[in-house]
PDB file of C-alpha atoms in Angstrom:
ATOM      1  CA  MET A 770      79.639  85.564 121.823  1.00 88.00           C
ATOM      2  CA  THR A 771      78.752  82.061 122.519  1.00 96.00           C
ATOM      3  CA  PRO A 772      76.199  81.401 125.221  1.00 96.00           C
ATOM      4  CA  GLU A 773      79.107  80.063 127.402  1.00 97.00           C
ATOM      5  CA  GLU A 774      81.080  83.269 126.865  1.00 96.00           C
ATOM      6  CA  LEU A 775      78.154  85.467 127.480  1.00 97.00           C
ATOM      7  CA  ALA A 776      77.475  83.561 130.862  1.00 97.00           C
ATOM      8  CA  HIS A 777      81.082  84.050 131.841  1.00 97.00           C
ATOM      9  CA  ALA A 778      80.961  87.860 130.959  1.00 97.00           C
ATOM     10  CA  THR A 779      77.855  88.389 133.025  1.00 97.00           C
ATOM     11  CA  GLY A 780      79.481  86.516 135.965  1.00 97.00           C
ATOM     12  CA  VAL A 781      82.508  88.608 135.748  1.00 97.00           C
ATOM     13  CA  ALA A 782      80.464  91.784 135.559  1.00 97.00           C
ATOM     14  CA  MET A 783      78.125  90.972 138.395  1.00 97.00           C
ATOM     15  CA  TYR A 784      80.860  89.862 140.638  1.00 98.00           C
ATOM     16  CA  SER A 785      82.893  93.143 140.132  1.00 97.00           C
ATOM     17  CA  THR A 786      79.969  95.064 141.699  1.00 97.00           C
ATOM     18  CA  ASP A 787      78.747  92.439 144.275  1.00 97.00           C
ATOM     19  CA  ARG A 788      80.205  93.929 147.339  1.00 98.00           C
ATOM     20  CA  ALA A 789      78.184  91.421 149.755  1.00 97.00           C
ATOM     21  CA  SER A 790      79.671  88.343 148.091  1.00 98.00           C
ATOM     22  CA  GLN A 791      83.222  89.920 148.038  1.00 98.00           C
ATOM     23  CA  TRP A 792      83.070  90.979 151.621  1.00 97.00           C
ATOM     24  CA  LEU A 793      81.930  87.512 152.794  1.00 98.00           C
ATOM     25  CA  GLY A 794      84.748  85.931 150.772  1.00 98.00           C
ATOM     26  CA  MET A 795      82.677  84.098 148.317  1.00 98.00           C
ATOM     27  CA  GLU A 796      84.593  82.874 145.324  1.00 98.00           C
ATOM     28  CA  LEU A 797      82.871  82.747 142.015  1.00 98.00           C
ATOM     29  CA  GLN A 798      84.223  79.466 140.427  1.00 98.00           C
ATOM     30  CA  GLU A 799      82.096  78.882 137.391  1.00 98.00           C
ATOM     31  CA  VAL A 800      79.319  80.337 135.345  1.00 98.00           C
ATOM     32  CA  ARG A 801      77.637  78.687 132.277  1.00 97.00           C
ATOM     33  CA  PRO A 802      74.101  79.076 130.877  1.00 98.00           C
ATOM     34  CA  GLY A 803      71.696  78.304 133.826  1.00 98.00           C
ATOM     35  CA  TYR A 804      74.505  77.119 136.332  1.00 98.00           C
ATOM     36  CA  ALA A 805      76.819  78.633 138.668  1.00 98.00           C
ATOM     37  CA  ARG A 806      79.204  77.384 141.297  1.00 98.00           C
ATOM     38  CA  MET A 807      80.700  79.374 144.276  1.00 98.00           C
ATOM     39  CA  SER A 808      82.498  78.632 147.470  1.00 98.00           C
ATOM     40  CA  MET A 809      82.927  80.357 150.808  1.00 98.00           C
ATOM     41  CA  ARG A 810      85.173  79.503 153.784  1.00 98.00           C
ATOM     42  CA  ILE A 811      83.258  79.583 157.095  1.00 98.00           C
ATOM     43  CA  ARG A 812      85.118  82.090 159.213  1.00 97.00           C
ATOM     44  CA  ASP A 813      84.694  82.130 163.052  1.00 97.00           C
ATOM     45  CA  GLU A 814      82.518  85.221 162.826  1.00 97.00           C
ATOM     46  CA  PHE A 815      80.089  83.152 160.829  1.00 98.00           C
ATOM     47  CA  LEU A 816      79.298  80.899 163.820  1.00 98.00           C
ATOM     48  CA  ASN A 817      76.275  81.200 165.712  1.00 97.00           C
ATOM     49  CA  GLY A 818      75.482  80.502 169.658  1.00 96.00           C
ATOM     50  CA  HIS A 819      75.828  76.783 169.009  1.00 97.00           C
ATOM     51  CA  ALA A 820      79.272  77.232 167.386  1.00 97.00           C
ATOM     52  CA  ILE A 821      77.940  76.140 164.004  1.00 98.00           C
ATOM     53  CA  CYS A 822      77.560  78.109 160.737  1.00 98.00           C
ATOM     54  CA  HIS A 823      74.628  80.661 160.955  1.00 98.00           C
ATOM     55  CA  GLY A 824      71.929  79.507 158.652  1.00 97.00           C
ATOM     56  CA  GLY A 825      71.590  83.048 157.227  1.00 97.00           C
ATOM     57  CA  LEU A 826      75.035  82.883 155.914  1.00 98.00           C
ATOM     58  CA  MET A 827      74.468  79.579 154.273  1.00 98.00           C
ATOM     59  CA  PHE A 828      71.282  81.054 152.656  1.00 98.00           C
ATOM     60  CA  THR A 829      73.299  84.029 151.488  1.00 98.00           C
ATOM     61  CA  LEU A 830      75.876  81.715 149.670  1.00 98.00           C
ATOM     62  CA  ALA A 831      72.996  79.856 148.168  1.00 98.00           C
ATOM     63  CA  ASP A 832      71.212  83.069 147.065  1.00 98.00           C
ATOM     64  CA  SER A 833      74.323  84.609 145.609  1.00 98.00           C
ATOM     65  CA  THR A 834      74.952  81.325 143.534  1.00 98.00           C
ATOM     66  CA  PHE A 835      71.386  81.497 142.437  1.00 98.00           C
ATOM     67  CA  ALA A 836      71.785  85.041 141.289  1.00 98.00           C
ATOM     68  CA  PHE A 837      74.893  84.260 139.090  1.00 98.00           C
ATOM     69  CA  ALA A 838      73.044  81.199 137.556  1.00 98.00           C
ATOM     70  CA  CYS A 839      69.704  82.932 136.781  1.00 97.00           C
ATOM     71  CA  ASN A 840      71.521  86.057 135.342  1.00 97.00           C
ATOM     72  CA  SER A 841      73.729  84.037 133.047  1.00 97.00           C
ATOM     73  CA  TYR A 842      71.589  84.738 130.075  1.00 97.00           C
ATOM     74  CA  ASN A 843      72.546  88.328 130.271  1.00 97.00           C
ATOM     75  CA  VAL A 844      68.885  89.452 131.182  1.00 96.00           C
ATOM     76  CA  VAL A 845      68.445  91.305 134.544  1.00 96.00           C
ATOM     77  CA  THR A 846      66.902  88.647 136.746  1.00 97.00           C
ATOM     78  CA  VAL A 847      65.834  88.804 140.460  1.00 97.00           C
ATOM     79  CA  ALA A 848      64.569  86.413 143.106  1.00 97.00           C
ATOM     80  CA  ALA A 849      60.768  86.113 143.168  1.00 97.00           C
ATOM     81  CA  GLY A 850      60.893  83.628 146.105  1.00 97.00           C
ATOM     82  CA  CYS A 851      63.250  81.031 147.608  1.00 97.00           C
ATOM     83  CA  SER A 852      63.404  78.470 150.354  1.00 98.00           C
ATOM     84  CA  ILE A 853      66.135  76.535 152.021  1.00 98.00           C
ATOM     85  CA  GLU A 854      66.400  73.164 153.929  1.00 98.00           C
ATOM     86  CA  PHE A 855      69.209  72.689 156.514  1.00 98.00           C
ATOM     87  CA  LEU A 856      70.424  69.138 156.579  1.00 98.00           C
ATOM     88  CA  LYS A 857      73.692  69.092 158.495  1.00 97.00           C
ATOM     89  CA  PRO A 858      75.478  71.521 160.665  1.00 98.00           C
ATOM     90  CA  VAL A 859      78.677  73.166 159.349  1.00 98.00           C
ATOM     91  CA  SER A 860      81.787  73.788 161.490  1.00 97.00           C
ATOM     92  CA  GLY A 861      83.936  76.840 161.455  1.00 96.00           C
ATOM     93  CA  GLY A 862      87.012  76.513 159.125  1.00 97.00           C
ATOM     94  CA  ASP A 863      85.092  74.299 156.674  1.00 98.00           C
ATOM     95  CA  THR A 864      84.551  75.470 153.097  1.00 98.00           C
ATOM     96  CA  LEU A 865      81.077  75.326 151.659  1.00 98.00           C
ATOM     97  CA  THR A 866      80.505  75.024 147.917  1.00 98.00           C
ATOM     98  CA  ALA A 867      77.115  75.976 146.344  1.00 98.00           C
ATOM     99  CA  GLU A 868      76.118  74.660 142.923  1.00 98.00           C
ATOM    100  CA  ALA A 869      72.956  76.257 141.245  1.00 98.00           C
ATOM    101  CA  GLN A 870      71.326  74.331 138.356  1.00 98.00           C
ATOM    102  CA  GLU A 871      68.476  75.645 136.385  1.00 98.00           C
ATOM    103  CA  GLN A 872      65.502  73.191 136.449  1.00 98.00           C
ATOM    104  CA  VAL A 873      63.065  75.087 134.227  1.00 98.00           C
ATOM    105  CA  LEU A 874      63.010  78.486 132.415  1.00 97.00           C
ATOM    106  CA  SER A 875      59.547  79.276 131.181  1.00 96.00           C
ATOM    107  CA  GLY A 876      58.901  82.853 129.812  1.00 94.00           C
ATOM    108  CA  ARG A 877      60.242  85.200 132.373  1.00 96.00           C
ATOM    109  CA  HIS A 878      60.386  82.849 135.291  1.00 97.00           C
ATOM    110  CA  GLY A 879      62.887  80.073 136.274  1.00 98.00           C
ATOM    111  CA  ILE A 880      63.429  77.509 138.987  1.00 98.00           C
ATOM    112  CA  TYR A 881      66.702  76.740 140.289  1.00 98.00           C
ATOM    113  CA  ASP A 882      68.107  74.279 142.767  1.00 98.00           C
ATOM    114  CA  ILE A 883      71.072  74.949 144.660  1.00 98.00           C
ATOM    115  CA  ARG A 884      72.929  72.282 146.516  1.00 98.00           C
ATOM    116  CA  LEU A 885      75.457  73.338 149.376  1.00 98.00           C
ATOM    117  CA  THR A 886      78.164  70.861 150.246  1.00 98.00           C
ATOM    118  CA  ASN A 887      80.876  70.789 152.814  1.00 98.00           C
ATOM    119  CA  SER A 888      84.595  70.120 152.338  1.00 97.00           C
ATOM    120  CA  ALA A 889      83.875  66.162 152.593  1.00 98.00           C
ATOM    121  CA  GLY A 890      81.291  66.483 149.745  1.00 98.00           C
ATOM    122  CA  GLU A 891      78.310  65.967 152.073  1.00 98.00           C
ATOM    123  CA  ILE A 892      75.050  67.793 151.255  1.00 98.00           C
ATOM    124  CA  VAL A 893      74.448  70.276 154.081  1.00 98.00           C
ATOM    125  CA  ALA A 894      71.430  72.126 152.651  1.00 98.00           C
ATOM    126  CA  MET A 895      69.210  72.488 149.632  1.00 98.00           C
ATOM    127  CA  PHE A 896      67.842  75.805 148.397  1.00 98.00           C
ATOM    128  CA  ARG A 897      65.161  76.373 145.832  1.00 98.00           C
ATOM    129  CA  GLY A 898      64.854  79.664 144.182  1.00 98.00           C
ATOM    130  CA  LYS A 899      62.231  81.080 141.802  1.00 98.00           C
ATOM    131  CA  SER A 900      63.509  83.861 139.382  1.00 98.00           C
ATOM    132  CA  ALA A 901      61.884  86.589 137.481  1.00 97.00           C
ATOM    133  CA  GLN A 902      63.519  88.441 134.499  1.00 96.00           C
ATOM    134  CA  ILE A 903      63.072  92.251 134.555  1.00 95.00           C
ATOM    135  CA  LYS A 904      64.106  94.721 132.131  1.00 93.00           C
ATOM    136  CA  GLY A 905      67.739  95.448 131.066  1.00 94.00           C
ATOM    137  CA  ASN A 906      70.973  93.520 130.606  1.00 95.00           C
ATOM    138  CA  VAL A 907      73.882  92.808 132.910  1.00 95.00           C
ATOM    139  CA  VAL A 908      76.482  93.696 130.215  1.00 94.00           C
TER     140      VAL A 908
END
């Protein structure tokens, strides 16, 4: 398999058992080595007391996208730490897209930046994750 085929296969395998991402309606759109893109429509039950998307759900979309990107090499990889900066509120009915891009992979550790955009293409949040490879393969 080419690295692109392997990344795709790991994405398909992971998504098939990722009950949380499926339940929240996240769609896996693309996986390639060190990269992933997912989207999620903001349902009414995702809104907080200010009638905007709950930050925890934005974080979850970014975190899931991070997971697909850092596992794209078929080595089981987990989050070692992450943070998010919220830049703009997100309304119900909008669709968020998260794009994860590997910044560095050094030994067993990686750094990934995830950009969340709304339907208008505006950046609404930035997430940075640090990954750690552990034992095992995804497929």
